[in-house]
XYZ file of C-alpha atoms in Angstrom:
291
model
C 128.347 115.282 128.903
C 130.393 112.646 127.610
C 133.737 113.611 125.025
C 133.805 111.837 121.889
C 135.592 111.559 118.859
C 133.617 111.801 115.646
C 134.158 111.259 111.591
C 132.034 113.510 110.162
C 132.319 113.361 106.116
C 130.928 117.060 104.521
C 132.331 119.347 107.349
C 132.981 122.047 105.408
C 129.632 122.960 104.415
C 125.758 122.571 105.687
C 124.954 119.745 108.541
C 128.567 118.851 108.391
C 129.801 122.239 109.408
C 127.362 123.112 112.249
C 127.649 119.953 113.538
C 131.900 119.984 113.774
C 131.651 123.570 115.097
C 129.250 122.438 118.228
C 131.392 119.585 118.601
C 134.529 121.584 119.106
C 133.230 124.277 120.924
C 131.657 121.995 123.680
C 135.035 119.908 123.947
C 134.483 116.829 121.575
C 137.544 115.734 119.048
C 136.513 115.460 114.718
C 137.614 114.386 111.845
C 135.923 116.673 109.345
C 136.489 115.532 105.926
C 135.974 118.321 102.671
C 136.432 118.432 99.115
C 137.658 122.355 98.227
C 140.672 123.159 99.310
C 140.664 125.841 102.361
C 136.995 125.373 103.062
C 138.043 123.945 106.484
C 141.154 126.101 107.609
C 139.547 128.711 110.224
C 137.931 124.858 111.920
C 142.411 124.285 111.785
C 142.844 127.512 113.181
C 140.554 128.088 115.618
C 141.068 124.117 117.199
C 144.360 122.761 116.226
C 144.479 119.823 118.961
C 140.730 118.710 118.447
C 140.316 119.032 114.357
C 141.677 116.777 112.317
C 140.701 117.844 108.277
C 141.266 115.209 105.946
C 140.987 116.016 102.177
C 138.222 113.323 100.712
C 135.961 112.589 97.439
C 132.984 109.943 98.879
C 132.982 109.005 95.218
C 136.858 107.418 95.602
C 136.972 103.994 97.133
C 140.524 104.449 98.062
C 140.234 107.864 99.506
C 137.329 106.547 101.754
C 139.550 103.711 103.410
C 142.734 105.240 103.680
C 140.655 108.321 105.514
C 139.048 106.265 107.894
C 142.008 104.189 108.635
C 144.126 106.799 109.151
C 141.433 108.593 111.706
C 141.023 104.733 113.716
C 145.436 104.816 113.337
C 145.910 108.640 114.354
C 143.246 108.857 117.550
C 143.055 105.228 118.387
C 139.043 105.374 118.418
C 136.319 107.038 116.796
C 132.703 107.255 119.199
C 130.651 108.489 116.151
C 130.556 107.816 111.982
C 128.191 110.920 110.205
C 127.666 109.668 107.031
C 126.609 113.420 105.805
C 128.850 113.828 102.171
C 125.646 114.284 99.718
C 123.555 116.784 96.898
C 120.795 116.832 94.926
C 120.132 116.121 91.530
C 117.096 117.818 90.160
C 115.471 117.558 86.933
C 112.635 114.682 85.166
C 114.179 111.322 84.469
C 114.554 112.014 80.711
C 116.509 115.301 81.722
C 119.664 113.785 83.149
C 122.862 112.447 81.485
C 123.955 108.835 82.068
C 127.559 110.542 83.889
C 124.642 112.950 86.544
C 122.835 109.232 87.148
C 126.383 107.692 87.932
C 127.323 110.534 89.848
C 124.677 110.746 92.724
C 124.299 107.695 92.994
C 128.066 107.098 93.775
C 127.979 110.049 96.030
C 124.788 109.909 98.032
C 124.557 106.069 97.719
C 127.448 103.896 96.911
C 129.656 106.677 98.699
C 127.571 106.251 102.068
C 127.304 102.681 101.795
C 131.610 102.433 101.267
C 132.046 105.044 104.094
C 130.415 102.694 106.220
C 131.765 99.532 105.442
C 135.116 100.272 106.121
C 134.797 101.699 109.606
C 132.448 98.934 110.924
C 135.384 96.727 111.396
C 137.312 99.235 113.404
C 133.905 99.940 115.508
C 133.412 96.148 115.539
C 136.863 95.670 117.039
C 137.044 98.570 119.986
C 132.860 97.474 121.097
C 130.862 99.777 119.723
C 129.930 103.123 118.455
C 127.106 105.259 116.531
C 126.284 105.794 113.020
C 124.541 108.622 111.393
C 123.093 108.427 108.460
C 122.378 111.512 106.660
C 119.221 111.043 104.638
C 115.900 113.014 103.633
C 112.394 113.532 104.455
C 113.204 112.672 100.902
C 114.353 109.201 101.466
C 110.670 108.696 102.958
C 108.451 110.684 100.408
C 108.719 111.623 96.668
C 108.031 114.307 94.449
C 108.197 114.613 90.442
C 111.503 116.692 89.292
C 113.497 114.738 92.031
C 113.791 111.068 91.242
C 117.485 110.504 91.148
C 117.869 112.433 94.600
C 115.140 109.999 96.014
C 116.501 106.870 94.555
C 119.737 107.299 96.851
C 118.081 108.523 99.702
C 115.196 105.333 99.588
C 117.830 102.970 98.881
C 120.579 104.458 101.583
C 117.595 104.085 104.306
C 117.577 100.338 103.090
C 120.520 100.074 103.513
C 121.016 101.522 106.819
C 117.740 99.702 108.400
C 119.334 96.494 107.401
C 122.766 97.393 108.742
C 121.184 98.344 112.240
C 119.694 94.788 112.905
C 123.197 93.216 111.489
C 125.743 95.721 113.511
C 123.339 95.641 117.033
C 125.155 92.531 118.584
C 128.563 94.301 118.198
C 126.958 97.456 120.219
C 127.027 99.500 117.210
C 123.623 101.858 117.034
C 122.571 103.601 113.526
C 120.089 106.441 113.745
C 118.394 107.508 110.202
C 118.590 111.395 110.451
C 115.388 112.894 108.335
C 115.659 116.342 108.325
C 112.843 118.540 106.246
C 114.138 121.790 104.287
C 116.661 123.537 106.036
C 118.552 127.085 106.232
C 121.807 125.533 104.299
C 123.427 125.800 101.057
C 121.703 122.748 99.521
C 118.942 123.644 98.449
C 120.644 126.390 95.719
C 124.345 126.274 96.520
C 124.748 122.147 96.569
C 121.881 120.965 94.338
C 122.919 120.739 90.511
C 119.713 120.971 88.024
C 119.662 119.151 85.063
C 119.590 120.899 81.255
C 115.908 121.532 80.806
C 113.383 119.569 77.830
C 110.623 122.171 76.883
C 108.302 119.078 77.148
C 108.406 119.110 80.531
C 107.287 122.584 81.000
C 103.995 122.926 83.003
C 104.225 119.213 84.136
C 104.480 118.327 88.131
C 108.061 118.071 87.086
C 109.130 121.603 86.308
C 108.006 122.864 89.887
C 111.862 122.287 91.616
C 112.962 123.664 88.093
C 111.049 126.749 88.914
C 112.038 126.710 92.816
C 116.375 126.406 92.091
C 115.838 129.119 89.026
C 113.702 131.733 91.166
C 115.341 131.361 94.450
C 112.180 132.354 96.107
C 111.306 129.834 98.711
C 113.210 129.018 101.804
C 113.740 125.910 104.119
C 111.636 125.896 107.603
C 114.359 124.598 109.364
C 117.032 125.810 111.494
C 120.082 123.980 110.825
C 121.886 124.716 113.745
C 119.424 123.556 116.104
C 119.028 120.492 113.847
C 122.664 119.453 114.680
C 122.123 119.790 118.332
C 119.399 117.296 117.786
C 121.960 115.117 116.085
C 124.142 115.115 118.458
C 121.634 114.988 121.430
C 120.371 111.444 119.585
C 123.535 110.002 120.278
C 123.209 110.309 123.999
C 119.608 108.391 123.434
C 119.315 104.470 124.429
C 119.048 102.975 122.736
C 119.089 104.965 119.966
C 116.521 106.253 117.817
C 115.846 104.553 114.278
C 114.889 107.239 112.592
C 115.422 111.188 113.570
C 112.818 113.231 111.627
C 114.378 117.002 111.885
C 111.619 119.897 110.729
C 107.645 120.160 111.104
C 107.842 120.102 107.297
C 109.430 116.200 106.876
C 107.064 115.026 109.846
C 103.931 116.633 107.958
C 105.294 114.851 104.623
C 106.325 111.377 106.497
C 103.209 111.405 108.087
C 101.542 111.987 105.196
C 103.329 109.484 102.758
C 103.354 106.767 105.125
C 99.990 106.683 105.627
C 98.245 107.096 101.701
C 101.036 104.085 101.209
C 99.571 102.144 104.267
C 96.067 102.545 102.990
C 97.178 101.271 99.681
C 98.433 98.275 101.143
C 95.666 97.507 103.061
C 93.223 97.671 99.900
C 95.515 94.837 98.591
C 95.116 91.966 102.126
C 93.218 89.572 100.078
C 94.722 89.876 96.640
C 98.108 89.587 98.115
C 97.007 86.042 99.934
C 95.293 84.872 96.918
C 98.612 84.533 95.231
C 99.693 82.474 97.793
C 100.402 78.804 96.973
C 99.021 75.479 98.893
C 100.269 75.215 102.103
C 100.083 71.695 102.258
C 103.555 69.852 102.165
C 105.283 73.660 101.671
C 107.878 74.810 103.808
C 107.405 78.970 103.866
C 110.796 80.898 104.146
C 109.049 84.311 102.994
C 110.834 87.362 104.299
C 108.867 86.988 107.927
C 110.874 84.124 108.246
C 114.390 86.015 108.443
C 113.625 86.878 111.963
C 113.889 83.377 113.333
């Protein structure tokens, strides 16, 4: 088992938390970054040498650089960047308030995406290293009464498959994690639902109204042994794309993926007929990128 170093933003709470306590206890070093004040003191406490807590808003540009440099400045390399800092905004498009749109998307998107940025040049510069990006089974299917939630997740897994094919030639590996509904405080500790239009009621959109006011359903998945599949895909090589966590996201994946296949496939010929003369034409469609 090899020691490393890892930023891990969230580690007070959820994914972040299980993952920085397995890390410690089996010997590794983290940065765990955290919003409320004292939510990461026993972590202190209990491994004073190997945790390194750094106060941090993934919504402050700033913050997010002068946390990151400091961890490259203070430890002099970091193996592993968990992008995990994230909620869920519930509620039908025409529920939420311009400031809840601007919000998650500057935590769960443009947050993720800043994170990101500013380590690759330290991981550029010392060879190498893993990202993690914390996504969704979400972030690969949709449902009504989440839309918001799903725009950052779809466009963070854009993001990320991009980055991989742009970051591989510096040795620097990003794994997708996809992890169904879990045993965390997300789902009704960390989601926030917006205020409720009675014209909604009965639609396809009021079901996750119904699920965060009831409190009757729980996630499938067990989110401690999803971190030790976290942390077991960074010993993978080369490492995995995508990490789907939970028989519930693989059923739903599985599922999405292929009604949106089958749609495509209805379409072969209309797409070509749209195609122009290929006489005298130089194609440069996105195929092309690849060369």
């Amino acid at each position: 088992m090899t020691s490393r170093t890892w930023l891990i933003t969230g580690a007070n709470s959820g994914f972040g938390r299980h993952l920085s306590e397995q890390l410690l206890s089996r010997g590794d070093r983290v940065v765990g970054t955290f919003r409320a004040l004292g939510s990461v003191d026993d972590l202190s406490t209990r491994w004073p040498d190997a945790f390194r807590a750094a106060r941090l808003d993934v919504t402050d540009p700033a913050g997010i650089t002068a946390v990151v440099d400091e961890a490259w400045a203070a430890l002099g390399r970091v193996d592993v960047v968990v992008s995990n800092a994230g909620y869920g905004l519930m509620g039908a498009a025409e529920e939420l308030t311009d400031e809840q749109v601007e919000h998650q998307i500057a935590t769960n998107l443009t947050g993720s995406i800043r994170l990101i940025r500013a380590a690759l040049p330290h991981l550029r510069r010392q060879g190498g290293g893993r990202i993690l990006q914390l996504s969704s089974v979400g972030g690969q299917a949709a449902w009504p009464g989440g839309c918001l939630y799903h725009a950052t997740k779809w466009g963070v897994e854009g993001f990320a498959d991009a980055l991989a094919g742009e970051v591989a030639p510096f040795g620097i590996d990003v794994t997708i994690v996809e992890p169904g509904g879990a045993r965390t405080n997300f789902r009704y500790g960390g989601s926030v639902l917006a205020d409720r239009i009675e014209a909604y009621d009965g639609t396809p959109a009021a079901g996750i109204r119904r699920i965060l006011t009831e409190r009757t359903t729980e996630g499938i998945g067990d989110p401690a042994l999803m971190a030790t599949a976290m942390i077991a895909a960074v010993d993978q090589d080369p490492a995995p794309r995508r990490l789907v966590l939970g028989s519930d996201a693989y059923q739903a994946i599985e599922t999405a993926l292929t009604a949106r296949l089958a749609d495509v496939r209805t379409q072969r010929e209309s797409a070509a007929a749209t195609d122009a003369p290929l006489e005298g034409v130089t194609t440069g469609g996105p195929a092309d990128l690849d060369a």
